[in-house]
XYZ file of C-alpha atoms in Angstrom:
213
model
C -10.800 2.255 -59.277
C -8.879 0.202 -56.739
C -5.483 1.575 -55.811
C -2.563 -0.362 -54.530
C -0.542 0.982 -51.546
C 2.745 -1.004 -51.376
C 3.591 0.318 -47.993
C 0.269 -0.736 -46.555
C 0.569 -4.177 -48.179
C 4.030 -4.616 -46.771
C 2.816 -3.667 -43.342
C -0.026 -6.225 -43.536
C 2.435 -8.884 -44.687
C 4.732 -8.241 -41.699
C 1.745 -8.254 -39.322
C 0.476 -11.577 -40.563
C 3.948 -13.223 -40.406
C 4.556 -11.802 -36.922
C 1.834 -14.230 -35.694
C 3.195 -17.356 -37.397
C 5.306 -19.757 -35.315
C 8.925 -20.217 -36.098
C 10.131 -22.782 -38.609
C 11.242 -25.254 -35.804
C 7.841 -24.798 -34.127
C 6.064 -25.506 -37.431
C 8.123 -28.669 -37.911
C 7.381 -29.893 -34.394
C 3.632 -29.162 -34.867
C 3.652 -31.036 -38.189
C 5.390 -34.112 -36.674
C 2.976 -34.061 -33.766
C -0.029 -33.893 -36.126
C 1.262 -36.796 -38.186
C 1.970 -38.876 -35.139
C -1.518 -38.281 -33.798
C -3.160 -38.813 -37.203
C -1.476 -42.172 -37.700
C -2.357 -43.361 -34.168
C 1.286 -43.474 -32.947
C 0.464 -41.329 -29.978
C -2.605 -39.729 -28.419
C -2.687 -35.915 -28.094
C -3.506 -36.333 -24.360
C -0.248 -38.239 -23.979
C 1.754 -35.484 -25.534
C 0.048 -32.855 -23.324
C 0.808 -34.980 -20.220
C 4.503 -35.322 -21.077
C 4.827 -31.591 -21.774
C 3.122 -30.778 -18.443
C 5.300 -33.272 -16.607
C 8.589 -31.908 -17.876
C 7.601 -28.260 -17.743
C 5.813 -28.147 -14.396
C 6.780 -31.205 -12.391
C 9.968 -33.169 -13.080
C 12.387 -30.284 -13.524
C 11.068 -27.755 -10.956
C 10.806 -30.540 -8.354
C 14.565 -31.213 -8.669
C 15.360 -27.579 -8.106
C 12.916 -27.438 -5.221
C 14.638 -30.398 -3.565
C 17.984 -28.518 -3.809
C 16.476 -25.369 -2.246
C 14.825 -27.412 0.544
C 18.229 -28.988 1.407
C 19.850 -25.502 1.418
C 17.211 -24.333 3.865
C 17.669 -27.233 6.297
C 21.403 -27.989 5.986
C 23.755 -25.062 6.502
C 26.731 -27.079 5.341
C 25.087 -27.932 2.055
C 23.915 -24.315 1.640
C 27.525 -23.174 1.996
C 28.732 -25.647 -0.576
C 25.879 -24.701 -2.888
C 26.772 -21.012 -2.736
C 30.478 -21.753 -3.227
C 30.148 -24.276 -6.049
C 26.630 -25.206 -7.042
C 27.694 -27.477 -9.914
C 29.512 -29.694 -7.340
C 26.895 -29.442 -4.633
C 24.003 -30.727 -6.753
C 25.988 -33.943 -7.367
C 24.628 -34.942 -3.951
C 21.292 -35.430 -5.793
C 22.895 -36.743 -9.043
C 21.233 -33.785 -10.803
C 24.333 -32.724 -12.672
C 24.300 -32.414 -16.486
C 25.575 -30.365 -19.357
C 23.158 -27.530 -18.516
C 24.420 -27.267 -14.935
C 28.163 -27.846 -15.499
C 28.862 -24.257 -14.385
C 25.867 -23.596 -12.186
C 25.934 -20.650 -9.768
C 23.502 -20.279 -6.836
C 22.567 -16.845 -5.615
C 20.464 -16.184 -2.479
C 17.651 -13.761 -1.849
C 17.902 -11.877 1.442
C 15.900 -9.243 3.294
C 17.623 -6.471 1.284
C 18.528 -8.228 -1.967
C 16.553 -9.840 -4.762
C 17.993 -11.767 -7.709
C 16.500 -12.159 -11.134
C 17.807 -14.438 -13.897
C 17.615 -13.794 -17.601
C 19.405 -14.902 -20.791
C 19.742 -11.819 -22.957
C 21.275 -13.663 -25.994
C 18.986 -16.671 -26.300
C 17.392 -18.704 -23.522
C 20.170 -20.575 -21.652
C 18.533 -22.283 -18.669
C 19.514 -24.958 -16.113
C 16.863 -27.471 -17.462
C 18.420 -30.463 -15.644
C 17.147 -29.010 -12.389
C 14.292 -26.648 -13.524
C 12.802 -28.604 -16.439
C 11.876 -26.852 -19.663
C 12.114 -23.044 -19.619
C 8.758 -21.249 -19.678
C 7.759 -19.506 -22.904
C 7.989 -15.988 -21.345
C 11.592 -16.643 -20.344
C 12.502 -17.164 -24.034
C 10.572 -14.139 -25.265
C 12.439 -11.190 -26.718
C 10.497 -8.795 -24.513
C 11.496 -10.479 -21.252
C 15.130 -10.825 -22.350
C 15.383 -7.171 -23.181
C 13.291 -5.646 -20.376
C 14.557 -7.718 -17.521
C 17.888 -5.935 -17.931
C 16.606 -2.481 -18.651
C 13.737 -2.250 -16.224
C 13.845 -5.230 -13.853
C 11.542 -3.662 -11.202
C 8.776 -3.096 -13.760
C 9.128 -6.649 -15.049
C 8.936 -7.957 -11.483
C 5.823 -5.834 -10.796
C 4.199 -7.491 -13.804
C 4.843 -10.837 -12.151
C 3.315 -9.514 -8.927
C 6.578 -8.862 -7.154
C 6.441 -5.377 -5.571
C 9.789 -4.470 -4.089
C 10.278 -1.488 -1.721
C 13.238 0.813 -2.560
C 15.330 -0.640 0.256
C 15.485 -4.002 -1.527
C 18.101 -4.013 -4.261
C 17.688 -6.004 -7.499
C 20.529 -7.833 -9.173
C 20.047 -9.228 -12.652
C 22.139 -12.273 -13.701
C 22.692 -12.966 -17.400
C 22.910 -16.682 -18.119
C 25.165 -17.995 -20.794
C 25.959 -21.357 -22.321
C 28.880 -21.591 -19.824
C 27.269 -20.192 -16.698
C 23.681 -20.621 -15.531
C 21.930 -19.538 -12.332
C 19.641 -20.823 -9.610
C 17.984 -18.352 -7.213
C 17.574 -19.649 -3.607
C 14.344 -17.943 -2.407
C 13.949 -16.999 1.246
C 12.421 -19.608 3.537
C 8.926 -18.594 4.714
C 8.404 -17.943 8.419
C 6.610 -20.683 10.325
C 8.331 -23.625 8.504
C 11.065 -24.134 11.098
C 9.948 -27.680 11.991
C 9.166 -28.833 8.368
C 11.101 -31.599 6.730
C 12.742 -31.286 3.234
C 9.875 -32.955 1.446
C 7.266 -30.591 2.862
C 9.523 -27.614 2.206
C 10.219 -28.607 -1.407
C 6.449 -28.674 -2.082
C 6.151 -24.869 -1.582
C 9.139 -23.887 -3.781
C 7.983 -22.595 -7.196
C 9.863 -22.670 -10.448
C 9.484 -18.922 -10.782
C 11.043 -18.348 -7.351
C 14.162 -20.099 -8.597
C 14.289 -17.789 -11.621
C 13.509 -14.765 -9.536
C 10.097 -13.741 -10.854
C 8.432 -14.881 -7.592
C 9.697 -13.735 -4.176
C 7.349 -14.374 -1.243
C 6.602 -18.104 -0.967
C 3.541 -19.188 0.965
C 3.159 -22.210 3.244
C 0.662 -23.749 0.798
C 2.070 -26.285 -1.685
C 2.885 -24.828 -5.109
C-alpha cells in the first residue's frame, strides 16, 4: 500500500519551486516569447541587445572614466573627491550615479563592492549588473568572507593586502578604480580603456593584463 509522507512531499515542492524563475522573470520571458512568436522581434536581436548593454555599452563608460583617472592626475583627484561631479566630464551622470563614490585599489588595499539589501548598482557607467551580483549568496558572503569570495573569482590576495567591502545603497553607489598595469605608461586613454574589465570596477578582478578585455 502506498504511503504519503507530507514532510517529504513538502520538501519536493520547495525543491521544485526553488528552480523556478521569479514572477517578474516569468513575465519578461512570456512577453519575449509572444514578441518572437508574432514576428515583432527576432530572438537574435534580443540576445544582441542584452549582450550590448551588459558587456559593452555600460562597462565601456566606466572603463573610459578609469582610463582618464590613470592618465590625468587632476581628474583622478576630482574623481576621488566627488565622483558624481567628475563623471559629468563625460556626460555619464544619471539617477544611478547621483551619489557615486570612487575608491582606489593600491599595493596594500583592495576594494570590493556589494549591495547587501538588493542590487543597487551604477548602471549608467557599468551597464546592467551581472546575475551573480544580484544573487543572495554573493550579497551575503561578500560581507562575511570577502577573501573566500575573491578566491572564487580567481583573486588570491596575500595577507599584507587588506580588503574593504563597500555596501551600495539607493543613495550611494561605488566605482572601484583598479591599479594601472605596468608597461602601459605610454598608452593613450582609448588603449587603456580597452583593458579595463567590468569586474575590476566592482572589485572581483584585481590584476589587469595588457591584453584587451
